[in-house]
mmCIF file of C-alpha atoms in Angstrom:
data_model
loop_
_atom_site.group_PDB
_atom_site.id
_atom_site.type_symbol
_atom_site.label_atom_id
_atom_site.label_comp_id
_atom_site.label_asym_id
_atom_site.label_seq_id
_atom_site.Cartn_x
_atom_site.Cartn_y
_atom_site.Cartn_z
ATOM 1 C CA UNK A 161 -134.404 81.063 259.315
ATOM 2 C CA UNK A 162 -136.737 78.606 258.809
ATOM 3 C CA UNK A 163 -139.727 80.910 259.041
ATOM 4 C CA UNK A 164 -138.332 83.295 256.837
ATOM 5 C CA UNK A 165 -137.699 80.953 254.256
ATOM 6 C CA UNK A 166 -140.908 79.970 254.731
ATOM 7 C CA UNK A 167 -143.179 83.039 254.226
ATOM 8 C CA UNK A 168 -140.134 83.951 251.170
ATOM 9 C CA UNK A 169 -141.725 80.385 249.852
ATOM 10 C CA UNK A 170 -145.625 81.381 250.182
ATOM 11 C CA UNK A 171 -144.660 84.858 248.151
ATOM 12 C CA UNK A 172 -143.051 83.098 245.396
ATOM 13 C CA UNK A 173 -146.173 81.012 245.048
ATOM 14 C CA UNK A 174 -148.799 83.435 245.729
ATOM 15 C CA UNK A 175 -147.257 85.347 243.112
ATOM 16 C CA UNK A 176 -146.730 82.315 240.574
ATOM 17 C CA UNK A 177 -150.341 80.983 241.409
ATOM 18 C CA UNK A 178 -151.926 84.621 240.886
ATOM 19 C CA UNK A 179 -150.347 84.907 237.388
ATOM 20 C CA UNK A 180 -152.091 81.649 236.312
ATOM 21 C CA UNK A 181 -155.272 83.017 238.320
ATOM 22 C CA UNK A 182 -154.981 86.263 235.909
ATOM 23 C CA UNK A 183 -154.304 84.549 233.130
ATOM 24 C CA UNK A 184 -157.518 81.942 233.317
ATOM 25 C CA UNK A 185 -159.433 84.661 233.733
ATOM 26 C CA UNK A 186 -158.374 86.875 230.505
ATOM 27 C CA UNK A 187 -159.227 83.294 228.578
ATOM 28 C CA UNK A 188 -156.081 83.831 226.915
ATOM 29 C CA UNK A 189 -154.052 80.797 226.148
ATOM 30 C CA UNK A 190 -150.437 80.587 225.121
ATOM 31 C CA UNK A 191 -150.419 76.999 224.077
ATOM 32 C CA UNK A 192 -152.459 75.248 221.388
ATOM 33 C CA UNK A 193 -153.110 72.596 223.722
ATOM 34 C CA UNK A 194 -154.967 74.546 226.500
ATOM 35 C CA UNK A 195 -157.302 76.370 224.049
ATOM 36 C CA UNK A 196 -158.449 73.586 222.558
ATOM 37 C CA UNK A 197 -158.812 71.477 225.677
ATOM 38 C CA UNK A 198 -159.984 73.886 227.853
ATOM 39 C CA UNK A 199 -161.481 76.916 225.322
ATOM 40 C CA UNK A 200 -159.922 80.788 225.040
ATOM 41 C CA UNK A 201 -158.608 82.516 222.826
ATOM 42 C CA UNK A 202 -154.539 81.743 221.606
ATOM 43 C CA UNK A 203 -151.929 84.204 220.982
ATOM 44 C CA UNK A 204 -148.175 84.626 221.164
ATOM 45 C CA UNK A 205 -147.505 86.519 224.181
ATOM 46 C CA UNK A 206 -149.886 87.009 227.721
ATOM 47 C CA UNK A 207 -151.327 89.563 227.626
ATOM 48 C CA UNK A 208 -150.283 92.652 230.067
ATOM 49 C CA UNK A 209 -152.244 92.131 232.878
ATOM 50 C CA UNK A 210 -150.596 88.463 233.490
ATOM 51 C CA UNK A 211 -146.952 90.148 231.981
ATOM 52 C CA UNK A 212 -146.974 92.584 235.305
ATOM 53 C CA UNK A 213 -147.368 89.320 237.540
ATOM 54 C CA UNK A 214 -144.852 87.673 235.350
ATOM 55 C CA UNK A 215 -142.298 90.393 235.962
ATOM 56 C CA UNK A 216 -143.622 90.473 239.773
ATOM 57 C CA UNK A 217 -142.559 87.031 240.018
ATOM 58 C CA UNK A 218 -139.162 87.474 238.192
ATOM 59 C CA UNK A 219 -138.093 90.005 240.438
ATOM 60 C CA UNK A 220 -138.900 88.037 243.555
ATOM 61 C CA UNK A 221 -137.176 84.913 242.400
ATOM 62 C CA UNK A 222 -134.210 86.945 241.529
ATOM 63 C CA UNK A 223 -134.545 88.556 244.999
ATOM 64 C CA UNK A 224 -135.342 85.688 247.237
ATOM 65 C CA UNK A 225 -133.522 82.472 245.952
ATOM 66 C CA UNK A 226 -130.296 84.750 246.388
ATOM 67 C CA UNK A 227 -131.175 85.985 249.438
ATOM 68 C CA UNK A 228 -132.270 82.219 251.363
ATOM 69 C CA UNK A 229 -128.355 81.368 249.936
ATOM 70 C CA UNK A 230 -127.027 83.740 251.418
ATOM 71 C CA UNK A 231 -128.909 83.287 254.545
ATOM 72 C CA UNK A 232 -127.991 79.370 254.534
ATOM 73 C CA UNK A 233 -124.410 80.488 253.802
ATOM 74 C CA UNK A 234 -124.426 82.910 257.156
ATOM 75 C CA UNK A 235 -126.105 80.113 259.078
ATOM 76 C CA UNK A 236 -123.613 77.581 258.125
ATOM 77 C CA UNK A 237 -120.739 79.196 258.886
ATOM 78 C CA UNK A 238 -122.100 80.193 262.689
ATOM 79 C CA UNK A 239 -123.069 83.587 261.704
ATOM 80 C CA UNK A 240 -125.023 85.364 265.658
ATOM 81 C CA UNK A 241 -128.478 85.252 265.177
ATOM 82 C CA UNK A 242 -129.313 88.652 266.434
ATOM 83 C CA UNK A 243 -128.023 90.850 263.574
ATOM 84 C CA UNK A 244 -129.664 87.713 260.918
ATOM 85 C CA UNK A 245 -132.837 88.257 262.684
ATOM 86 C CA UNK A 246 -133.658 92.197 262.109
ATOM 87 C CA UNK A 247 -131.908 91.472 258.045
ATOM 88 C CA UNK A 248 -134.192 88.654 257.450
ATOM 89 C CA UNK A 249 -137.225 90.643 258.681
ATOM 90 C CA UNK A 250 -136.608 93.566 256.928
ATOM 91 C CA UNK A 251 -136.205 91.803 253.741
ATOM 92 C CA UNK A 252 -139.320 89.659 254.194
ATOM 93 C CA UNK A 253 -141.159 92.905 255.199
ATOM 94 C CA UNK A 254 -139.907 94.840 251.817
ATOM 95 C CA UNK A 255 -140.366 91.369 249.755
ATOM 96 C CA UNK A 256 -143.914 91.346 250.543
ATOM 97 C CA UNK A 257 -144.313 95.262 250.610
ATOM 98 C CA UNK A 258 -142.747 94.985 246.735
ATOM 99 C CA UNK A 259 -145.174 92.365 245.330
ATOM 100 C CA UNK A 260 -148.058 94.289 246.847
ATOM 101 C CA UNK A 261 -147.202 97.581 245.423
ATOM 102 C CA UNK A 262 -145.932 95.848 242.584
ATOM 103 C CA UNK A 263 -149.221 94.476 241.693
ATOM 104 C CA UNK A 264 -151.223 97.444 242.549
ATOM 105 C CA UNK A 265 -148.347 99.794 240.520
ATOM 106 C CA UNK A 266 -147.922 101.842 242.998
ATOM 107 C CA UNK A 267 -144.498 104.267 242.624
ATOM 108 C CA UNK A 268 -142.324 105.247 244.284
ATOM 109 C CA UNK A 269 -143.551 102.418 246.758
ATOM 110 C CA UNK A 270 -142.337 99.875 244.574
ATOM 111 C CA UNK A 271 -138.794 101.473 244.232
ATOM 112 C CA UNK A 272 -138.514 102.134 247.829
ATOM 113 C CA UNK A 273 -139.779 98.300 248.733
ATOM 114 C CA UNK A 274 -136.878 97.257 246.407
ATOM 115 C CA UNK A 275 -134.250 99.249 247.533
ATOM 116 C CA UNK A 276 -134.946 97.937 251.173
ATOM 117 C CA UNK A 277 -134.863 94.774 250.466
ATOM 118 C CA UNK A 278 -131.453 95.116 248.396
ATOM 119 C CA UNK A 279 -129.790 96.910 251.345
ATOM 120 C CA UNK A 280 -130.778 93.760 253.767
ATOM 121 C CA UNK A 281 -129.607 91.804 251.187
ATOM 122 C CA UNK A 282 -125.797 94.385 251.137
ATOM 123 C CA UNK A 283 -125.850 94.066 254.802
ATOM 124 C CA UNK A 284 -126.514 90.096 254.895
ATOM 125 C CA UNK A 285 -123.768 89.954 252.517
ATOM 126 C CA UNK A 286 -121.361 92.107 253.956
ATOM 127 C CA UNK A 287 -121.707 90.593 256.761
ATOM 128 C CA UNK A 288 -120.977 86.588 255.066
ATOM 129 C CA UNK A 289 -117.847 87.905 253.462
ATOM 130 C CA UNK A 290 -116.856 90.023 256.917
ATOM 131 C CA UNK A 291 -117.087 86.597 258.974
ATOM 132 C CA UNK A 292 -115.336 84.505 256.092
ATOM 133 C CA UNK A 293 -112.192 87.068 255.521
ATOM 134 C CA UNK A 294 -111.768 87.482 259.716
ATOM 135 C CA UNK A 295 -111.670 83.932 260.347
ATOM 136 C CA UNK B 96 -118.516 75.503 249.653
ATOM 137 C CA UNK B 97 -119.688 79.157 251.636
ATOM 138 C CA UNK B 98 -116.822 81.098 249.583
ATOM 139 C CA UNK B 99 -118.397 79.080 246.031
ATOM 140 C CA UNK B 100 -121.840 79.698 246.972
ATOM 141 C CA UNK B 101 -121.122 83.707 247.740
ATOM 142 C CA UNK B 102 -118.886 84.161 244.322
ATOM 143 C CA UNK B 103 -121.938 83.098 242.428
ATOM 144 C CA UNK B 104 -124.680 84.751 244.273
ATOM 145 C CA UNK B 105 -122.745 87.792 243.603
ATOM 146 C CA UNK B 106 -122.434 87.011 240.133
ATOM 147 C CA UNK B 107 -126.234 86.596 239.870
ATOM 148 C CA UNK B 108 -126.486 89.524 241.929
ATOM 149 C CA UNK B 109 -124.194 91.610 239.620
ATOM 150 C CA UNK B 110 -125.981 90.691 236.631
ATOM 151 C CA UNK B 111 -129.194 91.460 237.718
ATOM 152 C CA UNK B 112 -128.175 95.062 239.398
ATOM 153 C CA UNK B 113 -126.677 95.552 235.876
ATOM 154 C CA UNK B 114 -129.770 94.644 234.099
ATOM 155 C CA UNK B 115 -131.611 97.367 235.850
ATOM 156 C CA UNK B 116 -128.576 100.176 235.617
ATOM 157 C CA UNK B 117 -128.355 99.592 231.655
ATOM 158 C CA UNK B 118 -132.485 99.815 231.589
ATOM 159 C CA UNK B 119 -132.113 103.210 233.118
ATOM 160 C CA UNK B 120 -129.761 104.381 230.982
ATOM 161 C CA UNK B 121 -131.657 103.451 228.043
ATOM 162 C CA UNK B 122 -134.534 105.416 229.962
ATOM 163 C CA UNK B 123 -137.609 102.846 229.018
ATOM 164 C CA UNK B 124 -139.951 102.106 231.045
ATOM 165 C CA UNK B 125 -141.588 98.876 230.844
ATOM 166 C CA UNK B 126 -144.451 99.780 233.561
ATOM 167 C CA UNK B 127 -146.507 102.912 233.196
ATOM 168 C CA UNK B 128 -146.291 103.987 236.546
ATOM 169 C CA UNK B 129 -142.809 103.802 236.284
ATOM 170 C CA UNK B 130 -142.595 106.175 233.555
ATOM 171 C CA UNK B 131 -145.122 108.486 235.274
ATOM 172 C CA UNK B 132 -143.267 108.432 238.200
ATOM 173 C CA UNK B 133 -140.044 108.615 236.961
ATOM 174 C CA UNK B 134 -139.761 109.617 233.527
ATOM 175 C CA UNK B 135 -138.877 107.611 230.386
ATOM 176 C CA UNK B 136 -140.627 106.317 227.303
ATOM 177 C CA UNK B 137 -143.335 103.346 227.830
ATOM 178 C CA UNK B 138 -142.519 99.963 225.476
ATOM 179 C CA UNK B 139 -144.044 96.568 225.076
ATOM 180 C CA UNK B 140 -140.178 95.141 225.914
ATOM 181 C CA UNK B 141 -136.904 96.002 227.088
ATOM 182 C CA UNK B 142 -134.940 97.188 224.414
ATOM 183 C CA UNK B 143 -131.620 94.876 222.834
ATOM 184 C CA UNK B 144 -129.190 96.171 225.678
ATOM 185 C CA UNK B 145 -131.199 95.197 228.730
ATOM 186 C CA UNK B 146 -132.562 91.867 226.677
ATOM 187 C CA UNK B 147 -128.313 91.276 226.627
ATOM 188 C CA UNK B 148 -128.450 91.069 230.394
ATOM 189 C CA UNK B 149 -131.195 89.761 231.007
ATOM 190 C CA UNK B 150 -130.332 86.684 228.846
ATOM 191 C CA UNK B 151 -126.605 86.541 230.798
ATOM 192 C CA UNK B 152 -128.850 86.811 233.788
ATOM 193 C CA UNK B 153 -131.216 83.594 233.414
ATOM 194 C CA UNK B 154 -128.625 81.828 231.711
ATOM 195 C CA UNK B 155 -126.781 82.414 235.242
ATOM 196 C CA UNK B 156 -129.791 81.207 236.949
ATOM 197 C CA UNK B 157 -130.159 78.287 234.893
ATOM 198 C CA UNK B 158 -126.530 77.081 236.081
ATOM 199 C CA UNK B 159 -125.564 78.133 239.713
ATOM 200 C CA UNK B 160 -129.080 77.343 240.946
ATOM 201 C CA UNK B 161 -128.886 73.884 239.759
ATOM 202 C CA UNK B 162 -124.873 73.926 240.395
ATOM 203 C CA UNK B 163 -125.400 75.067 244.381
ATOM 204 C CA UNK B 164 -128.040 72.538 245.433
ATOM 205 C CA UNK B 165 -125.935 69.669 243.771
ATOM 206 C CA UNK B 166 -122.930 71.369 245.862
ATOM 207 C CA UNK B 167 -125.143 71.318 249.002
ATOM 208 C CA UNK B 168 -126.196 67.342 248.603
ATOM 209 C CA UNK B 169 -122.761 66.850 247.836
ATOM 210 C CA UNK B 170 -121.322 67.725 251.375
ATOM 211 C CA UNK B 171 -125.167 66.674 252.890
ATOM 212 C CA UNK B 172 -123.621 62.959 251.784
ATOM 213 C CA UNK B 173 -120.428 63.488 252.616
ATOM 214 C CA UNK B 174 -118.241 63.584 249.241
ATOM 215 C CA UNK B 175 -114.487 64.328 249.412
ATOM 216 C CA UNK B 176 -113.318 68.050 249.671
ATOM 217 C CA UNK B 177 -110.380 67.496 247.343
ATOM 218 C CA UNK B 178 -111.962 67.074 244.467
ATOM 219 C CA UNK B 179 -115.257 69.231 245.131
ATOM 220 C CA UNK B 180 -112.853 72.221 245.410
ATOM 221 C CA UNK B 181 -111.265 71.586 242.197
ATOM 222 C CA UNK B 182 -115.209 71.495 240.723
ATOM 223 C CA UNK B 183 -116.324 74.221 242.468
ATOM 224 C CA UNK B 184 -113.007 76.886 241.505
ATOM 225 C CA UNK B 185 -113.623 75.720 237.908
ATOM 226 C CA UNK B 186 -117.139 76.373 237.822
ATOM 227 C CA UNK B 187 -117.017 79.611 239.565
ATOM 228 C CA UNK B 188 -114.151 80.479 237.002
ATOM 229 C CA UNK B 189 -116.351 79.419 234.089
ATOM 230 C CA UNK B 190 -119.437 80.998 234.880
ATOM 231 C CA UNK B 191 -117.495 84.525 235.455
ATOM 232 C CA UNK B 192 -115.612 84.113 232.058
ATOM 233 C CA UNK B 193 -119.214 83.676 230.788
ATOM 234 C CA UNK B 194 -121.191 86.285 232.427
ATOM 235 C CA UNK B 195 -118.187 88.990 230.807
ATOM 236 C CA UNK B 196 -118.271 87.142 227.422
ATOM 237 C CA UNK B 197 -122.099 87.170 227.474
ATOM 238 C CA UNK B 198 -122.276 91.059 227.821
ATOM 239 C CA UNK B 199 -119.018 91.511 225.557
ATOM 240 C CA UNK B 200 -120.794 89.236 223.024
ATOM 241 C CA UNK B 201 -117.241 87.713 222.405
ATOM 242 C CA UNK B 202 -117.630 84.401 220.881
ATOM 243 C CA UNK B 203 -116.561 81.585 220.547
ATOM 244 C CA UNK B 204 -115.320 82.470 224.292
ATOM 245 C CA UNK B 205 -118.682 82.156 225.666
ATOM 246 C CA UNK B 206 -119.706 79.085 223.803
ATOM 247 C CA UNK B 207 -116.503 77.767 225.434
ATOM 248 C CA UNK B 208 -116.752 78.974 229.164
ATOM 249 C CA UNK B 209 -120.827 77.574 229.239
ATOM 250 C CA UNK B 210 -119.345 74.115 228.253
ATOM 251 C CA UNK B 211 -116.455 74.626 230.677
ATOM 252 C CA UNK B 212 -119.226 75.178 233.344
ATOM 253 C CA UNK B 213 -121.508 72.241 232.069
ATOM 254 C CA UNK B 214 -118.719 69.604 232.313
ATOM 255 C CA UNK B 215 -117.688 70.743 235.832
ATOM 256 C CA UNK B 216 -121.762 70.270 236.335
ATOM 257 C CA UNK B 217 -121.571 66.859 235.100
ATOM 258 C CA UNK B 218 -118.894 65.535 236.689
ATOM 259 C CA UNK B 219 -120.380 66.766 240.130
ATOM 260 C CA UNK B 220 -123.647 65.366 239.261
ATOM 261 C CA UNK B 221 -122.154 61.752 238.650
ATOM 262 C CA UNK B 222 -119.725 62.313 241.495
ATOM 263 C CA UNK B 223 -122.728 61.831 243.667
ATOM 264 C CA UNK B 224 -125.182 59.599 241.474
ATOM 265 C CA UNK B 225 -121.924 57.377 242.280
ATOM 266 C CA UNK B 226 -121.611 58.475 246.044
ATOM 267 C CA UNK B 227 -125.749 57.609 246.455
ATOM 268 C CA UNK B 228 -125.407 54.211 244.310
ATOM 269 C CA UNK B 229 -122.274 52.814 246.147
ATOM 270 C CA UNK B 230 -123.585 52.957 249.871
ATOM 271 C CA UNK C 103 -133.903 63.805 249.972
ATOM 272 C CA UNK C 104 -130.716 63.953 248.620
ATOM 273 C CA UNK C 105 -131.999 61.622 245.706
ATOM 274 C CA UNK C 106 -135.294 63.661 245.362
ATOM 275 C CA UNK C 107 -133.172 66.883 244.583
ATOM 276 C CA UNK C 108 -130.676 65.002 242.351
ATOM 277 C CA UNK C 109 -133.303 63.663 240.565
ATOM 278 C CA UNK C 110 -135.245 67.308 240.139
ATOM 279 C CA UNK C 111 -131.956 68.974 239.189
ATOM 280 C CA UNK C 112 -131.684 66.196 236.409
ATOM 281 C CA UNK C 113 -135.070 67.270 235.321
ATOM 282 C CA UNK C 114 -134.273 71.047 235.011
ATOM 283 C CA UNK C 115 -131.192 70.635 233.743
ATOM 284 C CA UNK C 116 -132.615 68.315 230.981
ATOM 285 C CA UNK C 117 -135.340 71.015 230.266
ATOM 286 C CA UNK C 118 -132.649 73.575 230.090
ATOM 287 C CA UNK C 119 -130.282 71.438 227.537
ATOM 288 C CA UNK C 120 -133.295 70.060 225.575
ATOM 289 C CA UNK C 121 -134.120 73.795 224.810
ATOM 290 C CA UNK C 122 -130.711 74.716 223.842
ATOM 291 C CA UNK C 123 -130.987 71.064 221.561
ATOM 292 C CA UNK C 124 -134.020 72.761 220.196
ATOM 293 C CA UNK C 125 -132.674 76.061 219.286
ATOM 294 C CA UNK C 126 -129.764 74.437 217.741
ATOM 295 C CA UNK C 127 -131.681 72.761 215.140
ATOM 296 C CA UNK C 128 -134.075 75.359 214.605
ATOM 297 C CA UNK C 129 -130.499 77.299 213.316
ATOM 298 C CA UNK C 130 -132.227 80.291 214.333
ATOM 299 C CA UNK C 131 -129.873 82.986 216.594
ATOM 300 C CA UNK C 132 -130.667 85.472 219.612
ATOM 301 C CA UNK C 133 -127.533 86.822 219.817
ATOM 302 C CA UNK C 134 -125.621 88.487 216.785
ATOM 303 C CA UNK C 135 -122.345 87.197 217.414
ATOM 304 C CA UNK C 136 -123.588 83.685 217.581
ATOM 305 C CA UNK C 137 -124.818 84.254 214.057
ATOM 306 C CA UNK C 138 -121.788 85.632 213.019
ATOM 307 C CA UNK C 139 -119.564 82.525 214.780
ATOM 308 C CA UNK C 140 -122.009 79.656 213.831
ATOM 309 C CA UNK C 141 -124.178 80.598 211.287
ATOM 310 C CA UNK C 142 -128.125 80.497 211.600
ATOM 311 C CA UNK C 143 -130.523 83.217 210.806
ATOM 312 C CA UNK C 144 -130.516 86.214 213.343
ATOM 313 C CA UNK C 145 -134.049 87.148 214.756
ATOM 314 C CA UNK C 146 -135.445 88.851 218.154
ATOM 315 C CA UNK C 147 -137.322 86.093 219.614
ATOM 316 C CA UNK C 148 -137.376 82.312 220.242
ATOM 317 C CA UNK C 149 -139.245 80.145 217.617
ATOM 318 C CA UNK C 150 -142.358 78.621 218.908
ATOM 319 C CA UNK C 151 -140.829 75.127 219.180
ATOM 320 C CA UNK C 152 -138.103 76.694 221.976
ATOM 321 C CA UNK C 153 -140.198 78.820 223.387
ATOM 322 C CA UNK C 154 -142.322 75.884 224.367
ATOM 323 C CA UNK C 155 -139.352 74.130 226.023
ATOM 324 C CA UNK C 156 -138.333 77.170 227.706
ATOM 325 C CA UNK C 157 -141.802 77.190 229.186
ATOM 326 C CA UNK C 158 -141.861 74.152 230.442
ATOM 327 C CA UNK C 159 -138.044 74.975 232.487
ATOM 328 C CA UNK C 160 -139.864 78.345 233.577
ATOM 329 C CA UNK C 161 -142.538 76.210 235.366
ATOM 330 C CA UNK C 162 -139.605 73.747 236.303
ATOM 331 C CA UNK C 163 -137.893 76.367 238.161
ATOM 332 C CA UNK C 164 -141.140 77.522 239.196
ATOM 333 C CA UNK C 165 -141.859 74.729 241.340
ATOM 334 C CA UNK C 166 -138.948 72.504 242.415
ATOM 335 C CA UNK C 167 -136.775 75.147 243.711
ATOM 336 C CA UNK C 168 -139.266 76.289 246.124
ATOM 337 C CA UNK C 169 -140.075 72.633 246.625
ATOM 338 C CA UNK C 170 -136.882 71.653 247.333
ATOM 339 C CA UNK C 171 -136.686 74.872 249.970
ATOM 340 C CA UNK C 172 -139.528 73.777 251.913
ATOM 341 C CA UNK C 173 -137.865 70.051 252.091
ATOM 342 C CA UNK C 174 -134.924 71.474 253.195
ATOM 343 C CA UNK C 175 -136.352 73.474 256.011
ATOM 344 C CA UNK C 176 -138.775 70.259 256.582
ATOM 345 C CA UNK C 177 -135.871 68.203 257.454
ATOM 346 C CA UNK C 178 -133.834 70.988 259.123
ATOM 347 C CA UNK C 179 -136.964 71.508 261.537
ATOM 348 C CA UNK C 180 -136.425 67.851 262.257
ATOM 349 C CA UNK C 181 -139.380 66.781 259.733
ATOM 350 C CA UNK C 182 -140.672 62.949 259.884
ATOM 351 C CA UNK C 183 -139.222 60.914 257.357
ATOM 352 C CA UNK C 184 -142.309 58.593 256.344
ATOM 353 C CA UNK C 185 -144.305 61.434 255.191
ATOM 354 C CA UNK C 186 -142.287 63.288 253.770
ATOM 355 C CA UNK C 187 -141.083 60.770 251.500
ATOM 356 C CA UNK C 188 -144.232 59.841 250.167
ATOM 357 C CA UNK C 189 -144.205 63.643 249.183
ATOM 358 C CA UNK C 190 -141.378 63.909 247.593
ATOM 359 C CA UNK C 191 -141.923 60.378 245.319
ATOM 360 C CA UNK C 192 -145.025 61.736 244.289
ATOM 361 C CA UNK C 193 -143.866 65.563 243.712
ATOM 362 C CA UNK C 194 -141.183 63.909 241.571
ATOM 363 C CA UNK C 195 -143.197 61.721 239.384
ATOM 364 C CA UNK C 196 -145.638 64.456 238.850
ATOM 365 C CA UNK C 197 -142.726 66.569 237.569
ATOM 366 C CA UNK C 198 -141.514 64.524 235.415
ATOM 367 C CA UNK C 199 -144.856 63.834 233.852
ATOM 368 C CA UNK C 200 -145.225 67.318 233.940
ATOM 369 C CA UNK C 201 -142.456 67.891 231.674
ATOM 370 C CA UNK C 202 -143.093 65.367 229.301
ATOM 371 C CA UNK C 203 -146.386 66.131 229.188
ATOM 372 C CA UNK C 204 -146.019 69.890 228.388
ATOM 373 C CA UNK C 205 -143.349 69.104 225.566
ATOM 374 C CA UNK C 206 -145.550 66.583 223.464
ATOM 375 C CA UNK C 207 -148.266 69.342 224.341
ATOM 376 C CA UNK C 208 -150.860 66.490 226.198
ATOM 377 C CA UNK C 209 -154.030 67.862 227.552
ATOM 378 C CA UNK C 210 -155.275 67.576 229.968
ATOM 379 C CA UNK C 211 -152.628 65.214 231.309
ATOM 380 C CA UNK C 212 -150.179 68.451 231.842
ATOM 381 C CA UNK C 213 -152.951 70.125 234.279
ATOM 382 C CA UNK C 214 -153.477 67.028 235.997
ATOM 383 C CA UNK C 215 -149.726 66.593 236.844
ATOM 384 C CA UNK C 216 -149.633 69.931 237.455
ATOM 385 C CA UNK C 217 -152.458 70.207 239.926
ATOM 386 C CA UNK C 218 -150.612 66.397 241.940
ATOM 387 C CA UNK C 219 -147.150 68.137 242.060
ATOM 388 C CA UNK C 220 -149.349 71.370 243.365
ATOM 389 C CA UNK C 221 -150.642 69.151 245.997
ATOM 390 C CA UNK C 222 -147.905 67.822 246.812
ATOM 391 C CA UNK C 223 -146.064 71.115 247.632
ATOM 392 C CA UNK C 224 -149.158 72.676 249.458
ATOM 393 C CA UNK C 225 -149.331 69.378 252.239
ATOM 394 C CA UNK C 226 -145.674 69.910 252.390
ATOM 395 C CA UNK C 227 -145.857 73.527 253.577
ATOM 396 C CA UNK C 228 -149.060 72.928 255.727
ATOM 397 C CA UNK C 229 -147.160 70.265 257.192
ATOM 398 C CA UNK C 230 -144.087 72.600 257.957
ATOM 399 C CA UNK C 231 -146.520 75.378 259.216
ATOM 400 C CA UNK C 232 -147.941 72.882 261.424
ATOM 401 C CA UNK C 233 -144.633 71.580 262.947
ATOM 402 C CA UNK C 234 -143.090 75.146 263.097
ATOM 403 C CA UNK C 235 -146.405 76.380 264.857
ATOM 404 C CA UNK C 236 -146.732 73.535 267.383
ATOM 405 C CA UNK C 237 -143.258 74.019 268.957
#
């Protein structure tokens, strides 16, 4: 648990660092501030090469925070290791499989990344609500 | 506190999942390969339906994120049950009754339920400001 | 740590509240049926004035609740205190001044707190790398 919460960590901030990474380098700023202080040009919106990072980084927040919940929840309440184990690799596996292909736009990879990652996330869950109704 | 924490991650899980099923009904595809891949008309944004969800979606965030780790420091320091469960069944209660209101755009129900949520917030917030001040 | 994440949920959920502050005196509505219940002109995006507050809780989120996940798994894994503390005081007053910094748009004082809270969170996960790798 605590390694998988780690590397879940060092994706979310690859992928938040990397945005910031692509946008310095398009020298487009989004606030008045950072244009004048440190040059670019400003407009409303990023532009789409930091947007696909952007959404990268939604989906994994809205993936992982979830996810390291649930697996908190299913340690907490004595949940066997061995089952939690093969989930939480899976979904670190798909996690980092999805940003990659994510980034790289690469279909049906992406899709198929995701849906793994969901079903750990099913299973982890079923699993949480299977232990609380039983006990 | 695991039964609270599983209600909401399945109601940030449920709004999410949603978010996705309404964008493929609308068939619009925000990435190109997506729409090469898959079919669909390519657009700058998701269109008013998905933006719905979404919105119910980070406004979710915004609250049970916040609401859980407060939860979790709450029984870390070792606050009463009696009234934590009374917080915790009224915010879970809230933050459903918002999620539907959001995505039946009934108001002034949702205004209502978000502020229903937000006291329940407060109260556990200065339930342990007062638990960490008076040790 | 139960102090450091009280006082970084205060900060997001101020960031959160100040924006919907914001958009209430802007009188400007997202949502149709909020236009139709209280008044305010209806439009498809945020004015700039929200949309900078909203920016600032997107980095917020960004950054604390992965910070707070590595301190949890830092003191789960059985963590030193002394360090660790010093961490978390500075990650917390670099927050803060990164909030306040990004809303009364100061440059290049919002980088600089940006780049201390940055550090912050990078010698915490080296230092949780190095403790999980040494066992």
């Amino acid at each position: 648990m605590p390694f998988t919460c780690l590397l879940l960590v060092v994706n979310l901030l690859f992928l938040w660092g990397y945005s910031g990474a692509v946008r310095g380098r398009t020298k487009i700023a989004i606030n008045p501030e950072d244009a004048a202080q440190f040059g670019g040009e400003l407009r409303d919106s990023d532009p789409p090469e930091v947007a696909r990072v952007l959404r990268a980084h939604r989906n994994a927040e809205s993936a992982i925070y979830p996810f390291l919940l649930l697996g908190l929840v299913y340690v907490l309440i004595g949940g066997g290791l061995k089952l939690a184990s093969a989930l939480f690799a899976i979904f670190v596996a798909a996690r980092y499989a999805h940003s990659f292909t994510y980034l790289k736009a690469l279909q049906p990879w992406r899709t198929i990344s995701f849906l793994i990652g969901g079903l750990a996330m099913i299973a982890l869950l079923l699993d949480i609500a299977w232990l609380l109704l039983s006990r």
